[in-house]
CSV table of C-alpha atoms and ligand atoms in Angstrom, one decimal:
chain,number,residue,atom,x,y,z
A,85,MET,CA,-15.3,4.0,17.5
A,86,LYS,CA,-17.9,2.6,19.8
A,87,ILE,CA,-20.5,0.1,18.8
A,88,LEU,CA,-23.6,-1.0,20.8
A,89,ALA,CA,-24.9,-4.4,19.7
A,90,ILE,CA,-28.1,-6.2,20.4
A,91,GLU,CA,-28.9,-9.9,19.9
A,92,THR,CA,-32.3,-11.6,20.4
A,93,SER,CA,-32.5,-14.2,17.7
A,94,CYS,CA,-33.4,-17.1,20.0
A,95,ASP,CA,-33.6,-17.5,23.8
A,96,GLU,CA,-30.7,-15.3,24.9
A,97,THR,CA,-31.2,-11.6,25.4
A,98,ALA,CA,-27.7,-10.0,24.9
A,99,ILE,CA,-26.2,-6.6,24.7
A,100,ALA,CA,-22.5,-5.7,24.2
A,101,ILE,CA,-20.6,-2.4,23.8
A,102,ILE,CA,-17.2,-2.4,22.2
A,103,GLU,CA,-14.6,0.3,21.5
A,104,ILE,CA,-12.1,-0.1,18.7
A,105,THR,CA,-8.8,1.8,18.8
A,106,GLY,CA,-5.5,1.7,17.1
A,107,PRO,CA,-4.6,1.7,13.4
A,108,LYS,CA,-7.1,0.1,10.9
A,109,LYS,CA,-4.6,-2.7,10.1
A,110,ARG,CA,-4.0,-3.6,13.7
A,111,PRO,CA,-7.2,-2.7,15.5
A,112,VAL,CA,-7.4,-3.1,19.3
A,113,LEU,CA,-10.7,-4.2,20.6
A,114,HIS,CA,-11.9,-3.2,24.1
A,115,MET,CA,-14.9,-4.9,25.5
A,116,LEU,CA,-16.7,-2.3,27.5
A,117,SER,CA,-19.7,-4.5,28.3
A,118,HIS,CA,-20.8,-8.0,27.4
A,119,ILE,CA,-24.1,-9.2,29.0
A,120,VAL,CA,-26.1,-12.3,28.2
A,121,SER,CA,-29.3,-13.1,29.9
A,122,SER,CA,-30.4,-16.7,29.2
A,123,GLN,CA,-34.0,-17.7,29.2
A,124,ALA,CA,-33.1,-21.4,28.9
A,125,LYS,CA,-34.5,-22.3,32.4
A,126,LEU,CA,-37.9,-20.9,31.4
A,127,HIS,CA,-38.1,-22.8,28.1
A,128,ALA,CA,-36.7,-26.0,29.7
A,129,LYS,CA,-40.2,-26.6,31.2
A,130,PHE,CA,-41.5,-26.9,27.6
A,131,GLY,CA,-38.6,-29.0,26.4
A,132,GLY,CA,-37.5,-26.3,23.9
A,133,VAL,CA,-37.8,-22.7,22.9
A,134,VAL,CA,-41.3,-21.3,22.7
A,135,PRO,CA,-41.1,-18.3,20.3
A,136,ASN,CA,-43.9,-16.2,21.9
A,137,LEU,CA,-42.5,-16.7,25.4
A,138,ALA,CA,-39.1,-15.7,24.1
A,139,ASN,CA,-40.7,-12.5,22.6
A,140,ARG,CA,-42.2,-11.6,26.0
A,141,GLU,CA,-39.0,-12.3,27.8
A,142,HIS,CA,-36.9,-10.2,25.4
A,143,GLN,CA,-39.3,-7.3,25.9
A,144,LYS,CA,-38.9,-7.6,29.7
A,145,ASN,CA,-35.1,-7.9,29.6
A,146,LEU,CA,-33.8,-5.4,27.0
A,147,VAL,CA,-34.2,-2.1,28.9
A,148,PRO,CA,-32.6,-3.4,32.2
A,149,LEU,CA,-29.8,-4.9,30.2
A,150,LEU,CA,-29.2,-1.7,28.2
A,151,LEU,CA,-29.0,0.3,31.4
A,152,GLU,CA,-26.6,-2.2,32.9
A,153,ALA,CA,-24.5,-2.2,29.8
A,154,LEU,CA,-24.3,1.6,29.6
A,155,LYS,CA,-23.5,1.8,33.3
A,156,GLU,CA,-20.8,-0.8,33.0
A,157,SER,CA,-19.2,1.0,30.1
A,158,LYS,CA,-19.5,4.3,32.0
A,159,LEU,CA,-21.6,5.7,29.1
A,160,LEU,CA,-24.8,6.2,31.1
A,161,GLN,CA,-25.4,9.9,31.0
A,162,LYS,CA,-27.5,11.9,33.4
A,163,VAL,CA,-31.2,12.3,32.7
A,164,SER,CA,-31.6,15.0,30.0
A,165,ARG,CA,-33.1,18.4,30.6
A,166,GLU,CA,-35.6,17.4,27.9
A,167,THR,CA,-37.5,15.3,30.4
A,168,LYS,CA,-38.7,18.5,31.8
A,169,ASN,CA,-39.9,19.6,28.5
A,170,ASN,CA,-42.8,17.2,27.9
A,171,LYS,CA,-43.6,18.8,24.6
A,172,ILE,CA,-40.4,17.4,23.0
A,173,LEU,CA,-40.8,14.0,24.7
A,174,ASN,CA,-44.3,13.8,23.5
A,175,THR,CA,-43.3,14.3,19.9
A,176,LYS,CA,-40.6,11.7,20.3
A,177,TYR,CA,-43.2,9.3,21.7
A,178,LEU,CA,-45.4,9.7,18.7
A,179,LEU,CA,-43.0,7.8,16.5
A,180,LEU,CA,-41.8,5.5,19.3
A,181,ASN,CA,-45.4,4.3,19.6
A,182,THR,CA,-45.3,3.2,16.0
A,183,VAL,CA,-41.8,1.6,16.1
A,184,LEU,CA,-42.6,-0.4,19.2
A,185,GLU,CA,-46.3,-0.9,18.6
A,186,ARG,CA,-46.0,-4.7,18.7
A,187,GLU,CA,-43.9,-4.6,21.9
A,188,PRO,CA,-46.2,-2.9,24.5
A,189,GLU,CA,-44.2,-4.0,27.5
A,190,LEU,CA,-40.9,-2.9,26.0
A,191,LEU,CA,-42.5,0.5,24.9
A,192,LYS,CA,-43.6,1.2,28.4
A,193,GLN,CA,-40.1,0.6,29.8
A,194,PHE,CA,-38.5,2.4,26.9
A,195,LYS,CA,-40.5,5.6,27.6
A,196,LYS,CA,-39.9,5.5,31.3
A,197,HIS,CA,-36.2,4.6,31.4
A,198,VAL,CA,-34.6,5.2,28.0
A,199,ALA,CA,-36.3,8.2,26.4
A,200,PRO,CA,-35.2,10.5,29.2
A,201,LEU,CA,-31.5,9.6,28.9
A,202,GLN,CA,-29.0,11.8,27.2
A,203,THR,CA,-27.7,10.4,24.0
A,204,PRO,CA,-24.7,8.2,25.0
A,205,PRO,CA,-21.4,8.6,23.0
A,206,VAL,CA,-21.8,5.5,20.9
A,207,ASP,CA,-21.1,5.8,17.1
A,208,THR,CA,-23.5,3.2,15.8
A,209,ILE,CA,-25.9,0.5,16.8
A,210,ALA,CA,-25.7,-3.1,15.5
A,211,VAL,CA,-28.5,-5.7,15.7
A,212,THR,CA,-29.0,-9.3,14.6
A,213,TYR,CA,-31.7,-9.2,11.9
A,214,GLY,CA,-31.7,-12.9,11.1
A,215,PRO,CA,-31.8,-15.9,10.8
A,216,GLY,CA,-33.7,-16.9,14.0
A,217,LEU,CA,-37.1,-17.1,15.5
A,218,ALA,CA,-39.3,-14.3,14.0
A,219,PRO,CA,-41.0,-13.2,17.2
A,220,ALA,CA,-37.7,-13.2,19.0
A,221,LEU,CA,-35.9,-11.2,16.2
A,222,TRP,CA,-38.7,-8.6,16.0
A,223,VAL,CA,-38.1,-7.4,19.6
A,224,GLY,CA,-34.4,-6.8,19.1
A,225,VAL,CA,-34.7,-5.2,15.7
A,226,ASN,CA,-37.5,-2.9,16.8
A,227,PHE,CA,-35.6,-2.0,20.0
A,228,ALA,CA,-32.5,-1.2,17.9
A,229,LYS,CA,-34.7,0.9,15.6
A,230,ALA,CA,-36.2,2.8,18.5
A,231,LEU,CA,-32.7,3.5,19.9
A,232,ALA,CA,-31.3,4.6,16.5
A,233,TYR,CA,-34.3,6.9,16.0
A,234,LEU,CA,-34.1,8.4,19.5
A,235,TRP,CA,-30.4,8.9,19.5
A,236,LYS,CA,-30.1,9.8,15.8
A,237,LYS,CA,-27.6,6.9,15.0
A,238,SER,CA,-27.1,4.7,12.1
A,239,LEU,CA,-28.1,1.0,12.3
A,240,ILE,CA,-26.0,-2.0,11.2
A,241,PRO,CA,-28.0,-5.1,10.5
A,242,VAL,CA,-25.9,-8.3,11.2
A,243,ASN,CA,-26.4,-11.8,10.1
A,244,HIS,CA,-26.4,-14.0,13.2
A,245,MET,CA,-24.3,-16.7,11.5
A,246,GLU,CA,-21.7,-14.2,10.5
A,247,GLY,CA,-21.6,-13.3,14.1
A,248,HIS,CA,-20.7,-16.9,15.0
A,249,ILE,CA,-17.9,-16.7,12.3
A,250,PHE,CA,-16.4,-13.6,13.9
A,251,SER,CA,-16.6,-15.1,17.3
A,252,ALA,CA,-14.3,-17.8,16.0
A,253,ILE,CA,-12.1,-15.4,14.1
A,254,THR,CA,-11.4,-13.1,17.0
A,255,ASN,CA,-11.0,-16.0,19.3
A,256,VAL,CA,-11.6,-13.6,22.2
A,257,PRO,CA,-10.0,-14.9,25.4
A,258,LEU,CA,-12.5,-13.7,27.9
A,259,THR,CA,-10.8,-15.6,30.8
A,260,GLN,CA,-7.3,-14.5,30.0
A,261,ARG,CA,-5.6,-11.2,29.6
A,262,SER,CA,-7.2,-8.5,31.5
A,263,PRO,CA,-8.9,-6.1,31.3
A,264,HIS,CA,-10.8,-7.4,28.3
A,265,LYS,CA,-8.7,-5.9,25.6
A,266,TRP,CA,-7.0,-7.7,22.8
A,267,ASN,CA,-5.4,-7.3,19.4
A,268,ILE,CA,-7.5,-8.7,16.6
A,269,ARG,CA,-5.4,-11.2,14.6
A,270,LYS,CA,-6.0,-11.3,10.9
A,271,ILE,CA,-6.8,-14.7,9.3
A,272,ARG,CA,-5.4,-16.3,6.2
A,273,PHE,CA,-7.9,-16.8,3.3
A,274,PRO,CA,-9.6,-18.7,1.9
A,275,ALA,CA,-11.2,-19.8,5.1
A,276,LEU,CA,-13.8,-22.5,5.8
A,277,ALA,CA,-16.3,-22.2,8.6
A,278,LEU,CA,-18.2,-25.1,10.2
A,279,LEU,CA,-21.2,-23.5,11.8
A,280,VAL,CA,-23.1,-25.7,14.2
A,281,SER,CA,-26.0,-24.3,16.2
A,282,GLY,CA,-29.5,-25.1,17.3
A,283,GLY,CA,-31.0,-24.0,14.0
A,284,HIS,CA,-28.1,-24.5,11.5
A,285,THR,CA,-25.4,-26.8,10.4
A,286,GLU,CA,-23.5,-25.2,7.6
A,287,LEU,CA,-20.1,-25.3,5.8
A,288,VAL,CA,-19.2,-21.9,4.4
A,289,ILE,CA,-16.3,-20.8,2.3
A,290,MET,CA,-15.0,-17.3,2.9
A,291,PRO,CA,-12.6,-16.0,0.2
A,292,LYS,CA,-12.3,-12.7,2.1
A,293,TYR,CA,-14.0,-10.7,4.9
A,294,GLY,CA,-17.7,-10.2,4.1
A,295,THR,CA,-17.9,-12.7,1.2
A,296,TYR,CA,-19.5,-16.1,1.9
A,297,LYS,CA,-20.4,-19.1,-0.1
A,298,LEU,CA,-22.6,-21.7,1.4
A,299,ILE,CA,-21.3,-25.1,0.2
A,300,GLY,CA,-23.3,-27.4,2.4
A,301,GLU,CA,-26.0,-27.5,5.0
A,302,THR,CA,-28.3,-29.9,6.9
A,303,ARG,CA,-31.2,-31.5,5.0
A,304,ASP,CA,-33.2,-31.9,8.1
A,305,ASP,CA,-32.3,-31.4,11.8
A,306,ALA,CA,-29.4,-29.1,12.8
A,307,ALA,CA,-26.6,-30.6,14.9
A,308,GLY,CA,-27.7,-28.7,18.0
A,309,GLU,CA,-31.3,-29.7,17.4
A,310,ALA,CA,-30.2,-33.4,17.3
A,311,PHE,CA,-28.4,-33.0,20.6
A,312,ASP,CA,-31.6,-31.4,22.1
A,313,LYS,CA,-33.9,-34.1,20.7
A,314,VAL,CA,-31.7,-36.9,21.8
A,315,ALA,CA,-31.5,-35.3,25.3
A,316,ARG,CA,-35.3,-35.4,25.4
A,317,ILE,CA,-35.3,-39.0,24.4
A,318,LEU,CA,-32.9,-39.7,27.3
A,319,GLU,CA,-35.0,-37.6,29.6
A,320,LEU,CA,-32.3,-35.0,30.0
A,321,PRO,CA,-33.2,-31.3,30.4
A,322,TYR,CA,-33.1,-28.6,27.7
A,323,PRO,CA,-30.7,-27.4,26.3
A,324,GLY,CA,-29.5,-30.9,25.5
A,325,GLY,CA,-26.0,-30.3,24.1
A,326,PRO,CA,-24.2,-29.5,27.4
A,327,GLU,CA,-26.1,-32.4,29.1
A,328,ILE,CA,-25.3,-35.0,26.5
A,329,SER,CA,-21.6,-34.0,26.4
A,330,ARG,CA,-21.4,-34.2,30.2
A,331,PHE,CA,-22.9,-37.7,30.2
A,332,ALA,CA,-20.8,-38.7,27.2
A,333,GLU,CA,-17.6,-37.9,29.0
A,334,LYS,CA,-18.1,-41.0,31.2
A,335,GLY,CA,-19.6,-43.2,28.5
A,336,ASP,CA,-18.2,-45.7,26.0
A,337,SER,CA,-18.6,-44.2,22.5
A,338,LYS,CA,-18.1,-47.6,20.9
A,339,LYS,CA,-21.0,-49.3,22.7
A,340,TYR,CA,-23.7,-48.5,20.2
A,341,GLN,CA,-23.1,-48.4,16.5
A,342,PHE,CA,-25.3,-45.5,15.5
A,343,PRO,CA,-25.5,-44.6,11.8
A,344,ARG,CA,-23.3,-41.7,10.3
A,345,PRO,CA,-25.8,-40.3,7.8
A,346,MET,CA,-24.4,-39.0,4.5
A,347,ILE,CA,-20.8,-39.4,5.7
A,348,ASN,CA,-19.7,-40.7,2.4
A,349,THR,CA,-21.7,-38.6,0.0
A,350,LYS,CA,-19.7,-36.4,-2.3
A,351,ASP,CA,-21.6,-33.2,-1.4
A,352,TYR,CA,-21.0,-31.2,1.8
A,353,ASN,CA,-24.5,-31.6,3.2
A,354,PHE,CA,-25.6,-33.3,6.4
A,355,SER,CA,-28.6,-35.2,7.8
A,356,PHE,CA,-29.1,-35.9,11.5
A,357,SER,CA,-32.8,-37.0,11.7
A,358,GLY,CA,-32.0,-40.7,11.0
A,359,LEU,CA,-29.4,-40.7,13.7
A,360,LYS,CA,-31.9,-39.3,16.2
A,361,THR,CA,-34.4,-42.0,15.2
A,362,ALA,CA,-31.8,-44.7,15.7
A,363,VAL,CA,-31.2,-43.5,19.2
A,364,PHE,CA,-35.0,-43.5,19.8
A,365,TYR,CA,-35.3,-47.1,18.7
A,366,THR,CA,-32.4,-48.1,20.9
A,367,VAL,CA,-34.0,-46.4,23.9
A,368,ARG,CA,-37.4,-48.0,23.1
A,369,GLY,CA,-35.7,-51.4,22.9
A,370,PHE,CA,-34.7,-50.9,26.5
A,371,ALA,CA,-38.2,-49.8,27.5
A,372,SER,CA,-39.7,-53.0,26.2
A,373,SER,CA,-37.2,-55.3,27.8
A,374,GLU,CA,-37.2,-56.8,31.3
A,375,GLU,CA,-35.1,-54.1,33.0
A,376,ALA,CA,-37.4,-51.5,31.6
A,377,LYS,CA,-36.9,-48.7,34.1
A,378,PRO,CA,-35.8,-45.5,32.4
A,379,ARG,CA,-33.1,-45.0,35.2
A,380,ARG,CA,-31.5,-48.2,34.1
A,381,LEU,CA,-30.9,-46.8,30.6
A,382,PRO,CA,-27.2,-46.7,29.8
A,383,LYS,CA,-27.5,-42.9,29.2
A,384,LYS,CA,-23.7,-42.3,29.3
A,385,ASP,CA,-22.9,-44.9,26.7
A,386,ILE,CA,-25.8,-43.8,24.5
A,387,ALA,CA,-24.8,-40.2,24.8
A,388,ALA,CA,-21.1,-41.0,24.0
A,389,SER,CA,-22.0,-43.2,21.0
A,390,PHE,CA,-24.4,-40.5,19.7
A,391,GLN,CA,-22.0,-37.7,20.2
A,392,LYS,CA,-19.2,-39.7,18.4
A,393,ALA,CA,-21.5,-40.3,15.4
A,394,VAL,CA,-22.3,-36.5,15.1
A,395,VAL,CA,-18.7,-35.5,15.5
A,396,ASP,CA,-17.5,-38.1,13.0
A,397,VAL,CA,-19.8,-36.8,10.3
A,398,LEU,CA,-19.1,-33.1,11.0
A,399,ILE,CA,-15.3,-33.6,10.9
A,400,LYS,CA,-15.2,-35.9,7.9
A,401,LYS,CA,-17.1,-33.4,5.8
A,402,THR,CA,-15.1,-30.4,7.1
A,403,ILE,CA,-11.8,-32.0,6.4
A,404,ARG,CA,-12.9,-33.0,2.9
A,405,ALA,CA,-14.1,-29.4,2.2
A,406,ALA,CA,-10.9,-28.0,3.6
A,407,LYS,CA,-8.9,-30.2,1.2
A,408,GLY,CA,-11.2,-29.6,-1.8
A,409,TYR,CA,-11.1,-25.8,-1.4
A,410,LYS,CA,-7.5,-25.7,-0.2
A,411,VAL,CA,-8.3,-23.5,2.7
A,412,LYS,CA,-5.8,-21.8,4.9
A,413,THR,CA,-8.0,-21.3,7.9
A,414,ILE,CA,-10.7,-23.5,9.5
A,415,LEU,CA,-13.2,-21.8,11.7
A,416,LEU,CA,-15.6,-23.5,14.1
A,417,GLY,CA,-18.6,-21.6,15.5
A,418,GLY,CA,-22.1,-21.8,16.9
A,419,GLY,CA,-23.5,-23.2,20.2
A,420,VAL,CA,-22.4,-26.8,19.4
A,421,SER,CA,-18.8,-25.5,19.1
A,422,ALA,CA,-18.7,-25.5,22.9
A,423,ASN,CA,-18.6,-29.3,22.6
A,424,LYS,CA,-15.2,-30.6,23.9
A,425,LYS,CA,-15.1,-33.7,21.8
A,426,LEU,CA,-15.8,-31.8,18.6
A,427,ARG,CA,-13.1,-29.2,19.4
A,428,GLU,CA,-10.5,-31.8,20.3
A,429,GLU,CA,-11.2,-34.0,17.3
A,430,LEU,CA,-11.2,-31.2,14.8
A,431,ILE,CA,-7.7,-30.1,15.9
A,432,GLU,CA,-6.6,-33.7,15.9
A,433,SER,CA,-7.9,-34.4,12.4
A,434,ILE,CA,-6.3,-31.3,11.0
A,435,LYS,CA,-3.0,-32.6,12.3
A,436,ASN,CA,-3.6,-36.2,11.2
A,437,ASN,CA,-4.5,-35.1,7.7
A,438,LYS,CA,-1.4,-32.8,7.6
A,439,LEU,CA,-3.5,-29.8,6.6
A,440,LYS,CA,-1.5,-26.6,6.6
A,441,ALA,CA,-4.5,-24.7,7.9
A,442,ASP,CA,-4.9,-22.6,11.0
A,443,CYS,CA,-7.8,-23.5,13.2
A,444,ARG,CA,-9.8,-21.0,15.2
A,445,MET,CA,-12.8,-21.5,17.5
A,446,PRO,CA,-14.3,-19.3,20.2
A,447,GLU,CA,-13.7,-19.8,23.8
A,448,ALA,CA,-16.5,-22.2,25.0
A,449,ALA,CA,-18.1,-19.3,26.9
A,450,LEU,CA,-18.5,-17.4,23.7
A,451,ALA,CA,-19.7,-20.3,21.5
A,452,GLY,CA,-23.4,-19.7,22.3
A,453,ASP,CA,-25.4,-16.7,21.3
A,454,ASN,CA,-24.0,-13.3,22.5
A,455,ALA,CA,-23.9,-9.7,21.3
A,456,LEU,CA,-20.1,-9.3,21.4
A,457,MET,CA,-19.9,-11.4,18.2
A,458,ILE,CA,-22.5,-9.2,16.6
A,459,ALA,CA,-20.6,-6.0,17.5
A,460,ILE,CA,-17.4,-7.5,16.1
A,461,ALA,CA,-19.0,-8.6,12.8
A,462,ALA,CA,-20.6,-5.1,12.5
A,463,TYR,CA,-17.1,-3.6,12.9
A,464,PHE,CA,-15.5,-5.8,10.2
A,465,THR,CA,-18.1,-6.1,7.5
A,466,GLY,CA,-21.2,-4.2,8.6
A,467,LYS,CA,-23.0,-1.6,6.4
A,468,LYS,CA,-24.6,1.3,8.1
A,469,LYS,CA,-28.2,1.9,7.2
A,470,ALA,CA,-31.0,4.3,8.1
A,471,TRP,CA,-33.1,2.7,10.8
A,472,THR,CA,-36.2,2.9,8.6
A,473,ASN,CA,-34.5,0.5,6.2
A,474,VAL,CA,-33.9,-2.4,8.6
A,475,GLN,CA,-36.2,-5.3,8.9
A,476,ALA,CA,-36.0,-8.7,10.6
A,477,ASP,CA,-35.5,-11.6,8.2
A,478,ALA,CA,-36.1,-15.0,10.0
A,479,ASN,CA,-34.9,-17.0,7.0
A,480,LEU,CA,-31.9,-15.0,6.2
A,481,GLN,CA,-29.2,-17.0,4.3
A,482,PHE,CA,-25.6,-16.5,3.2
B,166,KG4,O1,-25.7,-20.9,18.6
B,166,KG4,P1,-26.6,-21.3,19.7
B,166,KG4,O2,-26.3,-20.8,21.1
B,166,KG4,O3,-28.1,-20.8,19.3
B,166,KG4,C1,-28.6,-20.9,18.0
B,166,KG4,O4,-28.2,-20.0,17.3
B,166,KG4,O5,-29.3,-21.9,17.7
B,166,KG4,O6,-26.7,-22.9,19.7
B,166,KG4,C2,-27.5,-23.5,20.6
B,166,KG4,C3,-27.3,-25.0,20.5
B,166,KG4,C4,-28.3,-25.9,21.3
B,166,KG4,O7,-28.9,-26.8,20.4
B,166,KG4,C5,-27.4,-26.5,22.3
B,166,KG4,O8,-27.9,-27.8,22.7
B,166,KG4,C6,-26.1,-26.6,21.6
B,166,KG4,O9,-26.0,-25.4,20.9
B,166,KG4,N1,-25.0,-26.8,22.5
B,166,KG4,C7,-24.2,-27.9,22.5
B,166,KG4,C8,-23.3,-27.7,23.6
B,166,KG4,N2,-23.5,-26.5,24.2
B,166,KG4,C9,-24.6,-26.0,23.5
B,166,KG4,N3,-24.2,-29.0,21.7
B,166,KG4,C10,-23.2,-29.9,22.0
B,166,KG4,N4,-22.3,-29.8,23.0
B,166,KG4,C11,-22.3,-28.7,23.8
B,166,KG4,N5,-21.4,-28.7,24.8
B,167,ZN,ZN1,-26.4,-19.0,17.4
């Protein structure tokens, strides 16, 4: 079985193709192609993701990425004889014009480079349909619909957050074991997932594959958003997470006593907006003092103290939920799961609390948005639909 997956929920345009072989109980996953094109540099000028710019970039990127992915997977078929038969192509175009009517740039490239291709031997197409930035999601979803229509394939809509869960579950070792092939290990249930990204901070209980119960989430800023906003306060570039963690490595995390919002509340919710404000006031304090130059700011210590506050809250609540729900597996996923301190402290806390739970997290290179996780989620829990029944849902929830 071969799955082609598309991800465009934020500022990464990503396409992956996987093949699954072996018995159903012990499937073997082959990564035929895994391409992520990041727009981060472009958005950095604006200090964060600009939805309409992301939409335009996805339109520009998708067709070249698809051709590259097909080529890499050796699934690119020669141009079909149909190209010579303009009549057939023109009828195809009629509906394509409607499917991609809001993506003119993508439509142009699609007609030129994709419509003439022979149908590649993939079984189904998977696409992130939410949550995310609406203008970004539309492009990927409409592109997937156009492909499903053109190639007469089913379409599997995938929840982006479920993708992050599967990227932790499969724990794909991209940098080890060649050539990109691995046995999918099963996990023990119930599982608990801590999902931390630019738009979400969630604790999710998973009694089995495909069943999710949201037990806690952020009341205001997401963890990644807090990293991004604090980076801006410290005049560090977007995306802030990697920058803050780099600075924090050489800083003193005890130097500033930032608040740990909601750390002792009995629920499993989070709040990071007050913490960000506390950092802001600390930085402003420096600006109004004698040695007011921004370059004199103790960025490393502030970054380390801020990061420690975020990690403390995330871990405390995760451990409490793990105990409360007696979970057998703890999963960590989402862009912020690339954070070294968070990864180390989670493993350490599981040990210190003598929890008999396995811990899984993606390799740092797969913590951020990618289409491989969408393909894997589609394989495990996806439901095939007709392309006409798939719509983007920016506010999709578990
Ligand atoms: O999952 P993701 O790639 O995109 C969304 O679905 O939002 O997460 C992106 C977020 C950004 O806020 C980014 O700053 C944060 O993940 N991030 C990090 C690190 N790497 C990325 N946060 C903390 N430490 C990191 N090393
Ligand atoms: Zn994400």
